[in-house]
Coordinates of N, CA and C in Angstrom, one line a residue:
M1 N 29.8 126.2 255.0 CA 31.7 126.5 255.1 C 31.5 127.9 255.8
Q2 N 32.6 127.7 256.5 CA 32.8 129.0 257.6 C 33.1 130.1 256.7
P3 N 32.7 131.2 257.3 CA 33.5 132.8 256.4 C 34.5 132.7 256.5
N4 N 35.2 133.3 255.5 CA 37.0 133.5 255.1 C 37.4 132.3 254.8
A5 N 36.8 130.8 254.7 CA 37.4 129.5 254.5 C 37.2 129.4 252.7
K6 N 38.6 129.1 252.3 CA 38.6 129.1 251.2 C 38.3 127.3 250.6
P7 N 37.6 127.4 249.4 CA 37.1 126.1 249.2 C 38.4 125.1 248.6
A8 N 38.1 123.7 249.1 CA 39.4 123.1 248.9 C 40.1 123.0 247.8
N9 N 39.5 123.2 246.3 CA 39.6 123.0 245.3 C 40.7 124.3 244.5
T10 N 40.7 125.2 245.2 CA 41.2 126.4 244.8 C 42.9 126.3 244.9
K11 N 43.5 126.8 243.8 CA 45.0 127.1 243.9 C 45.3 128.5 244.3
P12 N 46.3 128.2 244.9 CA 47.1 129.5 245.7 C 47.1 130.4 244.6
A13 N 47.3 131.8 245.0 CA 47.7 132.4 243.8 C 49.0 132.4 243.4
R14 N 49.4 132.8 242.3 CA 50.6 133.0 241.9 C 51.4 133.9 242.3
V15 N 52.5 134.1 242.5 CA 53.2 135.5 243.0 C 54.5 135.2 241.9
P16 N 55.1 136.4 241.8 CA 56.5 136.5 241.1 C 57.3 135.5 241.8
L17 N 58.0 135.1 240.5 CA 59.3 134.0 241.0 C 60.5 134.1 239.8
N18 N 61.7 133.9 240.4 CA 62.6 134.1 239.6 C 63.1 135.3 239.0
G19 N 62.1 136.5 239.6 CA 62.3 137.7 238.6 C 61.0 137.9 237.5
V20 N 60.1 137.0 237.9 CA 59.5 136.8 236.4 C 58.3 137.0 237.0
D21 N 57.3 138.3 236.5 CA 55.9 138.6 237.2 C 55.2 137.6 236.6
T22 N 55.0 136.1 237.4 CA 54.2 134.9 237.2 C 52.8 135.7 236.8
P23 N 52.0 136.5 237.7 CA 50.8 136.2 237.5 C 50.6 137.4 236.1
N24 N 51.4 137.7 235.7 CA 51.4 138.6 234.4 C 51.5 137.8 233.3
L25 N 52.7 136.8 233.5 CA 52.8 136.0 232.5 C 51.6 135.2 232.0
L26 N 50.8 134.6 233.1 CA 49.8 133.7 233.0 C 48.7 134.0 232.4
A27 N 48.5 135.8 232.9 CA 47.4 136.6 232.2 C 47.5 136.8 230.7
T28 N 49.0 137.1 230.4 CA 49.2 137.1 228.9 C 49.0 136.2 227.9
I29 N 49.4 134.8 228.5 CA 49.2 133.8 227.8 C 47.8 133.1 227.4
N30 N 47.1 133.6 228.6 CA 45.1 133.5 228.5 C 45.0 134.6 227.5
F31 N 45.3 135.6 227.8 CA 44.7 136.7 226.9 C 45.1 136.3 225.5
V32 N 45.9 136.2 225.1 CA 46.5 135.9 223.8 C 45.9 135.0 223.4
A33 N 45.7 133.7 224.1 CA 44.8 132.7 223.6 C 43.5 133.1 223.0
G34 N 42.8 134.1 223.7 CA 41.6 134.0 223.5 C 41.5 135.3 222.0
Q35 N 42.9 135.9 221.9 CA 42.7 136.9 220.9 C 44.1 136.6 219.9
P36 N 44.1 135.5 219.3 CA 45.4 135.2 218.4 C 46.0 136.1 217.7
E37 N 45.1 137.3 217.2 CA 45.6 138.1 216.4 C 46.5 139.1 217.2
L38 N 46.4 139.5 218.6 CA 47.6 139.9 219.2 C 49.0 139.2 219.2
A39 N 49.2 138.1 219.0 CA 50.4 137.4 218.8 C 51.3 137.6 217.8
K40 N 51.0 138.6 216.9 CA 51.5 138.7 215.5 C 52.8 140.2 216.0
F41 N 53.8 139.4 216.0 CA 55.0 140.6 216.2 C 55.7 140.8 215.3
Q42 N 56.4 142.2 214.9 CA 57.5 142.0 214.0 C 58.6 143.0 214.8
F43 N 59.8 142.4 215.0 CA 61.1 142.8 215.9 C 61.7 143.1 214.6
R44 N 62.4 144.5 214.7 CA 63.3 145.0 213.6 C 64.8 145.4 214.1
A45 N 65.7 145.5 213.6 CA 66.9 146.0 213.8 C 67.7 146.7 212.8
H46 N 67.9 147.7 212.9 CA 69.0 148.8 212.0 C 69.8 149.2 212.0
N47 N 70.7 148.6 210.9 CA 72.4 148.5 211.1 C 73.1 150.0 210.2
E48 N 74.4 150.3 210.8 CA 75.1 151.2 209.9 C 76.5 150.8 210.0
W49 N 76.8 151.1 208.9 CA 78.8 150.6 208.5 C 79.3 152.1 209.4
I50 N 80.1 151.8 210.0 CA 81.1 152.5 210.8 C 82.3 152.6 210.0
E51 N 83.1 151.6 209.8 CA 84.2 151.6 208.9 C 84.9 150.0 209.0
G52 N 85.3 149.8 208.0 CA 86.0 148.3 208.1 C 85.0 147.6 208.1
T53 N 85.4 146.6 209.2 CA 84.3 145.4 209.7 C 83.5 145.8 210.9
H54 N 83.3 146.9 211.1 CA 82.4 147.6 212.3 C 81.5 148.3 211.7
S55 N 80.2 147.5 212.6 CA 79.0 148.6 212.3 C 78.4 148.4 213.6
K56 N 76.7 149.2 213.6 CA 76.2 149.3 215.0 C 75.0 149.1 214.6
S57 N 74.1 148.3 215.4 CA 72.9 148.2 215.1 C 72.1 148.7 216.2
V58 N 70.8 149.2 215.9 CA 69.9 150.0 217.2 C 68.4 148.9 217.0
M59 N 68.2 148.7 218.0 CA 66.5 148.0 218.1 C 65.7 149.0 219.0
H60 N 65.0 149.4 218.5 CA 63.9 150.6 219.2 C 62.7 150.5 218.9
G61 N 62.2 150.5 218.0 CA 60.7 150.4 217.6 C 60.7 149.0 217.1
F62 N 59.3 148.5 217.3 CA 58.9 147.1 217.1 C 57.3 147.0 216.9
Y63 N 56.4 146.2 216.2 CA 55.2 145.9 216.1 C 54.6 144.8 217.1
G64 N 53.6 145.1 217.8 CA 53.2 144.0 218.7 C 52.0 144.1 219.3
A65 N 50.9 143.3 219.6 CA 49.9 143.4 220.1 C 49.0 144.5 219.7
G66 N 48.7 144.3 218.3 CA 48.0 144.7 217.5 C 48.4 146.3 217.1
Q67 N 49.8 146.9 217.4 CA 49.8 148.3 216.9 C 51.7 148.5 217.6
E68 N 52.0 149.7 216.7 CA 53.4 150.0 217.0 C 53.9 149.7 218.2
Q69 N 55.0 149.6 218.7 CA 55.6 149.6 219.9 C 56.8 150.3 220.1
K70 N 57.4 150.9 221.3 CA 58.6 150.8 221.7 C 59.3 150.5 222.8
H71 N 60.9 150.1 222.8 CA 61.2 150.0 223.9 C 61.4 151.1 224.7
E72 N 61.5 151.2 226.1 CA 61.9 152.5 226.7 C 62.9 153.2 226.6
K73 N 63.8 152.8 226.1 CA 65.0 153.5 225.5 C 65.5 152.6 224.2
P74 N 66.4 153.3 223.1 CA 67.1 152.4 222.0 C 68.0 151.7 222.5
F75 N 68.3 150.5 222.1 CA 69.3 149.6 222.5 C 70.3 149.4 221.2
Y76 N 71.4 149.3 221.4 CA 72.8 149.5 220.7 C 73.4 148.1 220.5
A77 N 73.7 148.0 219.5 CA 74.8 146.7 219.5 C 75.8 146.8 218.3
D78 N 77.1 146.6 218.8 CA 78.1 146.8 217.9 C 78.6 145.3 217.6
S79 N 79.0 145.2 216.4 CA 79.6 144.3 215.8 C 80.9 144.8 214.9
D80 N 82.0 143.5 215.1 CA 83.3 143.9 214.5 C 84.0 142.4 214.4
H81 N 84.8 142.2 213.9 CA 85.8 141.2 213.6 C 87.1 141.2 214.5
P82 N 87.8 140.7 215.2 CA 89.0 140.5 215.8 C 89.9 141.1 214.6
A83 N 91.1 141.1 215.4 CA 92.5 141.7 214.4 C 92.7 140.2 213.3
I84 N 92.8 139.2 213.9 CA 93.4 138.1 213.3 C 92.5 137.8 212.0
L85 N 90.7 138.5 212.1 CA 90.2 138.3 210.9 C 89.7 139.9 210.1
C86 N 91.1 140.5 210.1 CA 91.1 141.8 209.4 C 89.9 143.0 210.1
G87 N 89.7 142.4 211.4 CA 88.7 143.8 212.0 C 89.6 144.5 212.6
A88 N 89.1 145.5 213.4 CA 89.7 146.3 215.0 C 89.3 145.8 216.0
D89 N 88.6 144.6 216.2 CA 88.1 144.2 217.4 C 87.1 145.3 218.2
N90 N 86.4 146.2 217.7 CA 85.8 147.0 218.6 C 84.4 146.2 219.2
A91 N 84.0 145.1 219.0 CA 83.0 144.3 219.2 C 83.1 142.9 219.1
P92 N 82.0 142.5 219.5 CA 81.8 140.6 219.3 C 81.6 140.4 217.8
T93 N 82.0 139.5 216.9 CA 81.7 139.1 215.6 C 80.2 139.1 215.6
P94 N 79.6 139.3 214.4 CA 78.0 138.9 214.1 C 77.7 137.1 214.4
V95 N 78.4 136.5 214.4 CA 78.0 134.8 214.7 C 78.0 134.7 216.4
E96 N 79.2 135.8 216.9 CA 78.9 135.5 218.0 C 77.6 136.1 218.8
W97 N 77.3 137.3 218.2 CA 75.8 137.7 218.9 C 74.8 136.8 218.4
L98 N 75.0 135.6 217.3 CA 74.1 134.8 217.0 C 73.9 133.6 218.3
L99 N 75.3 133.4 218.7 CA 75.4 132.6 219.8 C 74.8 133.1 221.3
H100 N 75.0 134.2 221.1 CA 74.5 135.2 222.6 C 72.8 135.2 222.5
G101 N 72.3 135.5 221.0 CA 70.7 135.1 220.7 C 70.2 133.9 221.1
L102 N 71.0 132.9 221.1 CA 70.6 131.8 221.3 C 70.6 131.3 222.6
A103 N 71.7 131.8 223.6 CA 71.7 131.5 224.7 C 70.7 132.4 225.6
S104 N 70.7 133.8 224.9 CA 69.6 134.4 225.9 C 68.2 133.9 225.7
C105 N 67.8 133.3 224.4 CA 66.4 133.1 224.3 C 65.9 132.1 225.0
L106 N 67.1 131.0 225.1 CA 66.7 129.8 225.8 C 66.8 129.9 227.5
M107 N 67.4 131.3 227.7 CA 67.7 131.6 229.5 C 66.4 132.0 229.5
A108 N 65.7 133.1 229.0 CA 64.4 133.8 229.3 C 63.4 132.8 229.3
G109 N 63.4 131.7 228.1 CA 62.5 130.7 228.2 C 62.6 130.0 229.2
L110 N 63.6 129.5 229.8 CA 63.7 128.6 231.1 C 63.3 129.5 232.3
A111 N 63.6 130.8 232.4 CA 63.2 131.2 233.5 C 61.7 131.3 233.8
N112 N 60.9 132.0 232.8 CA 59.6 132.1 232.4 C 58.9 130.5 232.8
I113 N 59.4 129.4 232.1 CA 58.6 127.7 232.3 C 58.8 127.7 234.0
A114 N 60.2 127.9 234.3 CA 60.3 127.6 235.8 C 59.1 128.2 236.8
A115 N 59.2 129.5 236.3 CA 58.3 130.5 237.0 C 56.8 130.1 237.2
A116 N 56.3 129.5 235.9 CA 55.2 129.2 235.6 C 54.9 127.7 236.3
R117 N 55.9 126.9 236.4 CA 55.6 125.7 236.8 C 55.9 125.8 238.7
G118 N 56.5 127.0 239.0 CA 56.5 127.3 240.6 C 57.9 126.8 240.8
I119 N 58.8 126.6 240.1 CA 60.6 126.2 240.6 C 60.9 127.0 240.7
K120 N 61.7 127.3 241.9 CA 62.8 128.7 242.3 C 63.9 128.2 241.9
L121 N 64.5 128.9 241.2 CA 66.1 128.8 240.7 C 66.9 129.4 241.6
T122 N 68.2 128.9 241.8 CA 69.2 129.5 242.4 C 70.3 130.0 241.7
K123 N 70.5 129.1 240.6 CA 71.5 129.3 239.6 C 71.4 128.6 238.3
V124 N 71.7 129.4 237.4 CA 71.4 129.1 235.8 C 72.7 129.7 235.1
K125 N 73.6 128.9 234.1 CA 74.6 129.3 233.3 C 74.2 128.3 232.1
C126 N 74.6 129.1 231.0 CA 74.6 128.1 229.6 C 75.6 128.9 228.8
S127 N 76.4 127.5 228.3 CA 77.5 127.9 227.6 C 77.0 127.6 225.8
V128 N 77.4 128.6 225.2 CA 77.0 128.0 223.5 C 78.3 128.0 222.8
D129 N 78.6 127.1 222.3 CA 79.8 127.2 221.4 C 79.4 126.6 220.0
G130 N 80.1 127.4 218.8 CA 80.0 127.3 217.4 C 80.9 127.1 216.8
D131 N 81.1 125.8 215.9 CA 82.4 125.3 215.1 C 82.0 126.0 213.5
I132 N 83.0 126.8 213.2 CA 82.8 127.4 211.7 C 84.2 127.3 211.0
D133 N 84.3 126.8 209.9 CA 85.3 126.6 209.0 C 85.4 127.9 208.0
L134 N 86.0 128.8 207.9 CA 86.4 130.1 207.5 C 86.6 129.9 206.0
R135 N 86.9 128.9 205.4 CA 87.1 128.7 204.2 C 85.9 128.8 203.2
G136 N 84.9 128.6 204.3 CA 83.5 129.0 203.1 C 83.5 130.2 202.9
I137 N 83.4 131.2 204.0 CA 83.1 132.7 204.0 C 84.4 133.6 203.3
L138 N 85.6 132.9 203.2 CA 86.4 133.5 202.5 C 86.7 132.9 200.9
G139 N 85.7 132.2 200.5 CA 85.5 132.0 199.3 C 86.7 131.2 198.7
I140 N 87.1 130.2 199.8 CA 88.3 129.1 199.2 C 88.0 127.7 199.0
S141 N 86.6 127.6 199.5 CA 85.8 126.2 199.2 C 84.4 126.4 198.8
D142 N 84.0 126.2 197.7 CA 82.2 126.0 197.7 C 81.7 124.9 198.6
E143 N 82.7 124.2 199.1 CA 81.9 122.8 199.6 C 81.6 122.6 201.4
V144 N 82.4 124.0 201.8 CA 82.2 124.2 202.9 C 81.2 125.3 203.3
R145 N 80.4 125.1 204.1 CA 79.1 126.4 204.4 C 79.6 127.1 205.1
N146 N 79.0 128.4 204.6 CA 79.5 129.6 205.4 C 79.2 130.0 206.9
G147 N 78.4 129.2 207.1 CA 77.9 129.5 208.6 C 78.1 128.5 209.9
F148 N 78.2 128.1 210.9 CA 78.2 127.2 211.7 C 78.0 125.8 211.0
Q149 N 78.9 124.9 211.6 CA 79.3 123.4 211.0 C 78.3 122.4 212.2
N150 N 78.3 123.0 213.5 CA 77.3 122.6 214.6 C 77.4 123.8 215.6
I151 N 76.5 123.3 216.6 CA 76.5 124.2 217.9 C 76.4 123.5 219.0
Q152 N 76.6 124.0 220.2 CA 76.7 123.1 221.2 C 76.1 123.8 222.3
V153 N 75.5 123.3 223.0 CA 74.7 124.4 224.3 C 74.8 123.3 225.3
S154 N 75.3 123.8 226.3 CA 75.1 123.1 227.9 C 74.6 123.9 228.9
F155 N 74.0 123.4 229.8 CA 73.2 124.3 230.9 C 73.6 123.6 232.3
E156 N 74.1 124.6 233.3 CA 74.5 124.0 234.5 C 73.2 124.9 235.4
I157 N 72.2 124.2 236.3 CA 71.0 124.7 236.8 C 70.8 124.0 238.1
E158 N 70.6 124.9 239.1 CA 70.1 124.5 240.4 C 68.8 125.2 240.8
G159 N 68.1 124.4 241.3 CA 66.7 125.1 241.5 C 66.2 123.9 243.0
D160 N 65.2 124.4 243.5 CA 64.3 123.8 244.2 C 63.4 122.3 243.8
A161 N 63.8 121.7 242.7 CA 63.1 120.6 242.3 C 63.9 119.6 241.9
P162 N 63.4 118.4 241.7 CA 64.3 117.4 241.4 C 65.3 117.3 240.1
A163 N 66.4 116.6 239.9 CA 67.0 116.9 238.5 C 66.2 116.9 237.0
E164 N 65.2 115.8 237.2 CA 64.4 115.4 236.3 C 63.1 116.8 235.6
K165 N 63.1 117.1 237.0 CA 62.1 118.3 236.6 C 63.2 119.7 236.1
L166 N 64.2 119.5 236.7 CA 65.1 120.8 236.1 C 65.6 120.6 234.7
Q167 N 65.7 119.4 234.1 CA 65.9 118.6 232.8 C 64.8 119.4 232.2
Q168 N 63.6 119.0 232.4 CA 62.4 119.3 231.9 C 62.2 120.8 231.3
L169 N 62.9 121.8 232.4 CA 62.7 123.0 232.0 C 63.8 123.4 230.8
V170 N 64.7 122.8 230.5 CA 65.5 123.0 229.7 C 65.2 122.3 228.4
E171 N 64.5 121.1 228.6 CA 63.8 120.7 227.1 C 62.6 121.7 226.8
Q172 N 61.9 122.1 227.5 CA 60.7 122.6 227.3 C 61.2 124.6 226.8
A173 N 62.3 124.9 227.4 CA 62.7 126.0 226.9 C 63.3 125.9 225.6
R174 N 63.9 124.8 225.1 CA 64.8 124.3 223.7 C 63.3 124.2 222.9
A175 N 62.0 123.6 223.4 CA 61.3 123.4 222.6 C 60.2 125.0 222.2
R176 N 60.5 125.7 222.8 CA 59.7 126.9 222.7 C 60.4 128.2 222.4
S177 N 61.8 127.9 222.1 CA 62.7 128.9 221.9 C 62.8 129.3 219.9
A178 N 62.4 130.6 219.8 CA 62.2 131.2 218.5 C 63.6 131.3 218.0
V179 N 64.6 131.5 219.0 CA 66.0 131.5 218.1 C 66.4 130.1 217.5
F180 N 66.1 128.8 218.7 CA 66.5 127.4 218.3 C 65.6 127.2 217.0
D181 N 64.5 127.7 216.8 CA 63.5 127.2 215.9 C 63.8 127.9 215.0
V182 N 64.7 129.4 214.5 CA 64.6 129.8 213.7 C 66.8 129.0 212.8
L183 N 67.3 128.6 213.9 CA 68.7 127.8 214.1 C 68.2 126.8 212.9
T184 N 67.1 126.2 213.4 CA 67.7 124.6 213.0 C 66.3 124.2 212.0
K185 N 65.7 125.0 211.9 CA 64.4 124.8 211.0 C 64.4 125.8 209.7
G186 N 65.5 127.0 210.1 CA 65.2 128.1 208.8 C 64.3 128.8 209.0
V187 N 64.2 130.0 208.2 CA 63.6 130.8 207.9 C 63.8 131.6 206.3
P188 N 62.6 131.9 205.7 CA 63.0 132.4 204.4 C 63.4 133.9 204.8
V189 N 64.6 134.5 204.0 CA 65.3 135.8 204.4 C 65.2 136.5 203.2
T190 N 65.0 137.6 202.8 CA 65.3 138.2 201.7 C 65.7 139.1 201.8
V191 N 66.8 139.9 200.8 CA 67.6 140.9 200.8 C 67.1 141.6 199.4
G192 N 67.0 143.1 200.1 CA 66.6 144.3 199.2 C 67.6 145.0 199.1
I193 N 67.8 145.9 198.1 CA 68.8 147.0 197.9 C 68.4 148.2 197.6
K194 N 68.8 149.4 198.1 CA 68.5 150.7 197.3 C 69.9 151.3 197.1
T195 N 70.2 151.8 196.1 CA 71.5 152.6 195.5 C 71.4 153.7 195.7
I196 N 72.1 154.6 196.4 CA 72.1 156.1 196.5 C 73.4 156.7 195.5
Q197 N 73.1 157.4 194.6 CA 74.1 157.8 193.5 C 74.5 159.1 194.4

């Protein structure tokens, strides 16, 4: 073998792709696979009522990789109802934030999966529509569920791979999405209360 010659069976080094630090992503996957206890995370949102149907959440601290963590800065998210639903329309409704959560979770997964597979994306758009019948939450009918009856997600995607490979990115993003999992399989939710006199 000549000096500086690469063995024939080595793969080229991975480079960042689609804005994803691909080498770090792959290293994280391998690291966590070797130490599964580091995969346990707890995310938190703290919400405070402002007035009417308007409230504000802050997301700052979380637990992960074996210790308490913090975002670089606190992130805030307001929620309200539009005037037609007795609110002041200061922000999106809580159910719109749910749709945003699903869209952004699928999008992040798709970008990471594309980078890991070496597919360069040029354009990705995602639309999420949720149908809801307000008779449930308004207490008009006990036979109508309070939440969405159905949710439709549609992607528009362009990249340097055949259509079949781009479709596989969407399918894998759906298969690995935490928000999709919570919405389609449910999760136990407990509600506690502390009254202040």
